[in-house]
Each structure stands twice: as C-alpha cells, then as structure tokens.
Coordinates of C-alpha atoms and ligand atoms in Angstrom, one line a residue:
M1 CA 0.0 0.0 0.0
A2 CA 2.9 2.4 0.7
S3 CA 4.3 1.8 -2.7
A4 CA 1.0 2.1 -4.5
L5 CA -0.2 5.2 -2.6
A6 CA 3.2 6.8 -3.0
A7 CA 3.3 6.3 -6.8
R8 CA -0.2 7.7 -7.1
A9 CA 0.6 10.6 -4.8
L10 CA 3.7 11.5 -6.9
A11 CA 1.7 11.3 -10.1
G12 CA -0.8 13.7 -8.5
G13 CA 1.9 16.3 -7.9
N14 CA 2.5 15.6 -4.2
A15 CA 5.8 15.4 -2.5
V16 CA 6.5 12.0 -1.0
E17 CA 8.8 10.9 1.9
V18 CA 9.0 7.1 2.4
I19 CA 9.6 6.3 6.0
G20 CA 10.4 2.8 7.2
R21 CA 12.1 1.0 10.0
D22 CA 14.6 -0.3 7.5
L23 CA 16.3 2.7 5.9
A24 CA 17.7 0.6 3.0
K25 CA 14.2 -0.6 2.0
A26 CA 12.8 3.0 2.3
R27 CA 15.6 4.3 0.1
D28 CA 15.1 1.5 -2.4
L29 CA 11.4 2.3 -2.7
A30 CA 12.1 6.0 -3.0
A31 CA 14.6 5.3 -5.8
R32 CA 12.1 3.1 -7.6
L33 CA 9.4 5.7 -7.2
G34 CA 11.7 8.3 -8.8
D35 CA 10.5 11.9 -9.2
S36 CA 11.2 13.8 -6.0
A37 CA 10.6 10.9 -3.6
T38 CA 12.9 10.9 -0.6
A39 CA 13.5 8.4 2.2
G40 CA 13.5 8.7 5.9
T41 CA 13.7 6.3 8.8
F42 CA 12.4 6.5 12.3
G43 CA 15.7 4.9 13.4
T44 CA 16.3 2.4 16.1
A45 CA 16.9 4.5 19.1
P46 CA 14.1 6.2 21.0
A47 CA 15.8 9.5 20.9
E48 CA 15.8 9.4 17.1
M49 CA 12.2 8.4 17.0
F50 CA 11.1 11.3 19.1
G51 CA 13.3 13.8 17.4
T52 CA 12.5 13.2 13.7
P53 CA 9.2 14.5 12.5
P54 CA 8.0 13.3 9.1
A55 CA 8.4 16.0 6.5
G56 CA 4.8 16.1 5.1
D57 CA 1.6 17.6 6.3
I58 CA -0.1 14.2 5.9
V59 CA 1.3 11.1 7.4
I60 CA -0.1 7.8 6.1
L61 CA 0.1 4.8 8.3
A62 CA 0.7 2.0 5.7
V63 CA 1.6 -0.6 8.3
P64 CA -0.2 -3.6 9.9
S65 CA -3.0 -2.5 12.2
A66 CA -1.3 -3.9 15.3
S67 CA 1.8 -1.8 14.6
A68 CA 0.0 1.5 14.2
V69 CA -0.6 2.5 17.8
P70 CA 3.0 1.6 18.9
I71 CA 4.4 3.7 16.0
V72 CA 2.2 6.7 16.7
T73 CA 3.1 6.4 20.4
Q74 CA 6.8 6.2 19.5
Y75 CA 6.6 9.4 17.4
G76 CA 4.6 11.2 20.0
N77 CA 4.8 15.0 19.7
A78 CA 6.8 14.7 16.4
L79 CA 3.4 14.2 14.8
A80 CA 2.0 17.4 16.3
G81 CA 0.2 19.4 13.6
K82 CA 0.2 16.6 11.1
V83 CA -2.9 14.9 9.6
I84 CA -2.7 11.2 10.2
I85 CA -4.4 8.9 7.7
D86 CA -5.1 5.4 9.0
I87 CA -5.5 2.9 6.2
T88 CA -5.4 -0.2 8.3
N89 CA -7.8 -3.2 8.3
P90 CA -7.8 -4.7 11.8
V91 CA -9.0 -8.1 10.8
N92 CA -8.2 -11.4 12.5
A93 CA -6.0 -14.1 11.1
D94 CA -8.6 -15.8 8.9
A95 CA -10.3 -12.5 8.1
T96 CA -13.6 -13.6 9.6
G97 CA -13.9 -10.8 12.1
L98 CA -12.4 -7.6 13.5
V99 CA -9.8 -7.7 16.3
T100 CA -11.1 -4.4 17.7
A101 CA -13.7 -4.2 20.5
D102 CA -17.2 -3.2 19.8
G103 CA -17.7 0.5 20.1
T104 CA -14.2 1.4 18.9
S105 CA -11.9 1.0 15.9
A106 CA -8.3 1.0 15.0
A107 CA -8.6 4.6 13.9
Q108 CA -10.1 5.7 17.2
E109 CA -7.4 3.9 19.2
I110 CA -4.8 5.6 17.0
A111 CA -6.5 8.9 17.7
K112 CA -6.2 8.3 21.4
A113 CA -2.4 7.7 21.0
A114 CA -1.8 10.7 18.7
P115 CA -1.1 14.3 19.9
A116 CA -4.3 16.3 20.2
S117 CA -3.2 18.5 17.3
A118 CA -2.8 15.5 15.0
P119 CA -6.3 14.6 13.8
V120 CA -6.8 11.0 12.5
V121 CA -8.8 10.4 9.3
K122 CA -9.7 6.8 8.3
A123 CA -9.3 6.4 4.5
F124 CA -8.2 4.0 1.8
N125 CA -8.9 0.8 3.9
T126 CA -11.7 -0.1 1.4
V127 CA -9.4 0.2 -1.6
F128 CA -7.3 -2.9 -2.5
G129 CA -3.7 -1.9 -3.3
H130 CA -3.5 -3.1 -6.9
V131 CA -6.7 -1.1 -7.7
L132 CA -4.4 2.0 -7.2
T133 CA -2.5 1.1 -10.4
P134 CA -2.2 4.3 -12.5
G135 CA -5.3 5.1 -14.6
R136 CA -7.7 3.1 -12.5
S137 CA -10.4 5.0 -10.5
A138 CA -12.1 4.2 -7.2
D139 CA -14.2 5.7 -4.5
V140 CA -12.2 6.4 -1.4
L141 CA -14.5 6.4 1.7
F142 CA -13.1 8.4 4.6
A143 CA -14.2 9.4 8.1
G144 CA -12.9 11.8 10.7
D145 CA -13.9 14.4 13.3
D146 CA -11.8 17.3 12.2
A147 CA -13.3 19.3 9.3
Q148 CA -10.0 20.9 8.2
A149 CA -8.2 17.5 8.3
K150 CA -11.0 15.9 6.2
A151 CA -10.8 18.7 3.7
S152 CA -7.1 18.2 3.4
V153 CA -7.5 14.4 3.0
S154 CA -10.3 14.9 0.5
A155 CA -8.1 17.2 -1.6
F156 CA -5.3 14.7 -1.4
I157 CA -7.6 11.8 -2.6
D158 CA -8.8 14.0 -5.4
S159 CA -5.2 14.8 -6.4
L160 CA -4.7 11.0 -6.8
G161 CA -7.4 10.9 -9.4
L162 CA -9.7 9.1 -7.0
R163 CA -13.1 10.1 -5.7
P164 CA -13.3 11.1 -2.1
L165 CA -16.5 10.3 -0.2
D166 CA -17.0 11.6 3.3
A167 CA -18.6 8.9 5.5
G168 CA -19.0 11.0 8.6
G169 CA -17.3 11.3 12.0
L170 CA -14.5 9.0 13.3
E171 CA -17.0 6.7 14.9
M172 CA -17.8 5.6 11.3
A173 CA -14.2 4.2 11.2
H174 CA -15.6 1.1 12.9
W175 CA -18.0 0.6 10.0
L176 CA -15.4 1.4 7.4
E177 CA -13.2 -1.3 9.0
G178 CA -16.2 -3.7 8.9
T179 CA -16.5 -2.8 5.2
G180 CA -12.9 -3.6 4.6
L181 CA -13.5 -7.0 6.2
L182 CA -16.6 -7.5 4.1
M183 CA -14.6 -6.7 0.9
I184 CA -12.0 -9.4 1.8
S185 CA -14.9 -11.9 2.3
L186 CA -16.4 -10.9 -1.0
A187 CA -13.1 -11.4 -2.7
R188 CA -12.8 -14.9 -1.2
N189 CA -16.4 -15.8 -1.9
G190 CA -18.9 -14.2 -4.3
V191 CA -16.5 -12.1 -6.4
G192 CA -13.7 -14.6 -6.4
N193 CA -10.8 -12.2 -6.7
F194 CA -9.4 -8.9 -5.3
D195 CA -9.7 -7.0 -8.5
F196 CA -12.8 -5.0 -7.7
T197 CA -13.8 -1.7 -6.0
L198 CA -16.7 -0.9 -3.7
G199 CA -18.2 2.5 -4.3
V200 CA -21.4 4.6 -4.4
N201 CA -23.4 4.8 -7.6
A202 CA -25.7 7.8 -7.1
L203 CA -28.9 7.5 -9.1
S204 CA -29.9 11.2 -8.8
Ligands
NAP301 N1 -3.0 -4.7 0.7 C1 -4.1 -4.1 0.5 O1 -4.8 -4.2 -0.6 C2 -4.7 -3.2 1.5 C3 -5.9 -2.5 1.3 C4 -6.4 -1.6 2.2 C5 -5.8 -1.5 3.4 N2 -4.7 -2.2 3.7 C6 -4.0 -2.1 5.0 O2 -2.8 -1.4 4.8 C7 -1.8 -1.8 5.7 C8 -0.6 -2.2 5.0 O3 -0.9 -3.3 4.2 P1 0.1 -3.8 3.1 O4 -0.7 -4.8 2.3 O5 0.8 -2.7 2.4 O6 1.1 -4.6 4.0 P2 2.6 -5.1 3.8 O7 2.9 -5.2 2.3 O8 2.8 -6.3 4.6 O9 3.5 -3.8 4.3 C9 3.5 -3.6 5.7 C10 4.5 -2.5 5.9 O10 4.5 -2.2 7.3 C11 5.8 -2.2 7.8 N3 5.8 -2.6 9.2 C12 5.3 -3.7 9.7 N4 5.5 -3.7 11.0 C13 6.1 -2.5 11.4 C14 6.5 -1.9 12.6 N5 6.3 -2.5 13.7 N6 7.1 -0.7 12.5 C15 7.3 -0.1 11.4 N7 6.9 -0.6 10.2 C16 6.3 -1.8 10.2 C17 6.6 -3.1 6.9 O11 7.9 -2.8 7.0 P3 9.1 -3.9 6.7 O12 9.2 -3.9 5.2 O13 10.3 -3.3 7.4 O14 8.6 -5.2 7.2 C18 6.0 -2.9 5.6 O15 6.6 -1.8 4.9 C19 -2.4 -2.9 6.6 O16 -2.9 -2.3 7.8 C20 -3.6 -3.3 5.7 O17 -4.7 -3.8 6.5 C21 -4.1 -3.1 2.8

C-alpha cells in the first residue's frame, strides 16, 4: 500500500517521503518511485524516533494494524500538527472478524495515542492496493472528526485521481473497517478475486 499510494501521490503532484524501520528498504522504494521521492527512517533509538518529524503535512500509516498505535506512540509529539491517515484493516488471522472491540476502531485507538493537534482520518482501507494502479479509479471512503483535516484528505484523494466520499465522523471508522472485512470476504467468496472496487453509484 505504501508503494501504491506513494506512486499515485507523486503522479498527482504531491511530494512523498517514504519512512520505514529499514532505511535501506525505504531508500530502495524512494529510488524506484523516482521523481522527487525521498526516504526517511524512524531509526532504532528512542531519541531518534522522538526527534525526527515526518516532512509532510499528511502522514499515512501504511503498516499492519497492530503496529499503528505503537508507531504513533513512539513518534509522540513529532506528529503534532500533522494529519494522520489510518488505512489499516484490523482483521483477525482468517479474516472472519475484526480484532477491535465493539464501540471502537483501529482509527479511534490511533487517535487516542496521537497528539491532540494531529487529527486522524480513516481512509483507503476499502481500496485494494492493486486497484491503485495508474489510470484506475475508485471511490475512497473516509471518516474523521476534524473538518479541516478531512478537507485536506479529501483534496489529497482528489489529487490522486480518485473520488473522495465523506462517510462522517471518526465513529464511522468502525464501520469502514467492517466494510474492509466485508470486501475481503467478498473477494474470497462471491467475487472470487481482489480485482474490484466498492463505491457509491448515485442515481440522482
Ligand atoms: N494490501 C491491500 O490491498 C490493503 C488495502 C487496504 C488497506 N490495507 C491495510 O494497509 C496496511 C498495509 O498493508 P500492506 O498490504 O501494504 O502490508 P505489507 O505489504 O505487509 O506492508 C506492511 C509495511 O509495514 C511495515 N511494518 C510492519 N510492522 C512494522 C513496525 N512494527 N514498525 C514499522 N513498520 C512496520 C513493513 O515494513 P518492513 O518492510 O520493514 O517489514 C511494511 O513496509 C495494513 O494495515 C492493511 O490492513 C491493505
């Protein structure tokens, strides 16, 4: 997802910094992406983690759901003032259920761990990675509580050539995560593959 989103973001005229726990891998991806992509690492020592803010205004957590809260906690105030996009699908091992408790979501747990000035927007979790291949379009459902952050994420999605669709407040992240789970089940059952999108077809 990091690679697919970064490629699409660059094509849409955005600056991209790839950050990974393995600097060599981050550099390799940045080189493959070309354009103006740069690489950063959150390093191995806590002092480096706390001291190195990501360069961008928007930070996309393209990591396994279980890693997201620890990463945001490690960064702490280095994320102050950023908009955090949570793309994670917190599904169990056989993708038959969510690992989050009822009444919450991965995105809401990330928001609790993030600085107050770093609003979390759930987005992209209902888009399969290869659907982001250049030239393909999809609806990107998103949810969040901060209007300015949502406007920024909406503009970002638009810049990727995708259609942003506001699903409401961050409490809707639970249902977006359920939708991600549903999509995986559809891929394994009725649809039979992962090469599809789920969107809204407005009739009026
Ligand atoms: N694949 C999809 O179609 C899709 C669609 C929608 C949403 N999502 C969600 O997007 C997220 C990423 O999915 P993916 O398919 O891109 O997974 P992936 O290919 O396995 O990539 C996961 C990335 O997370 C990094 N990572 C893992 N644990 C980490 C940690 N503790 N600290 C720092 N970095 C860590 C990995 O780094 P290393 O290379 O160093 O291991 C790797 O770069 C997941 O939450 C998934 O649910 C995926």
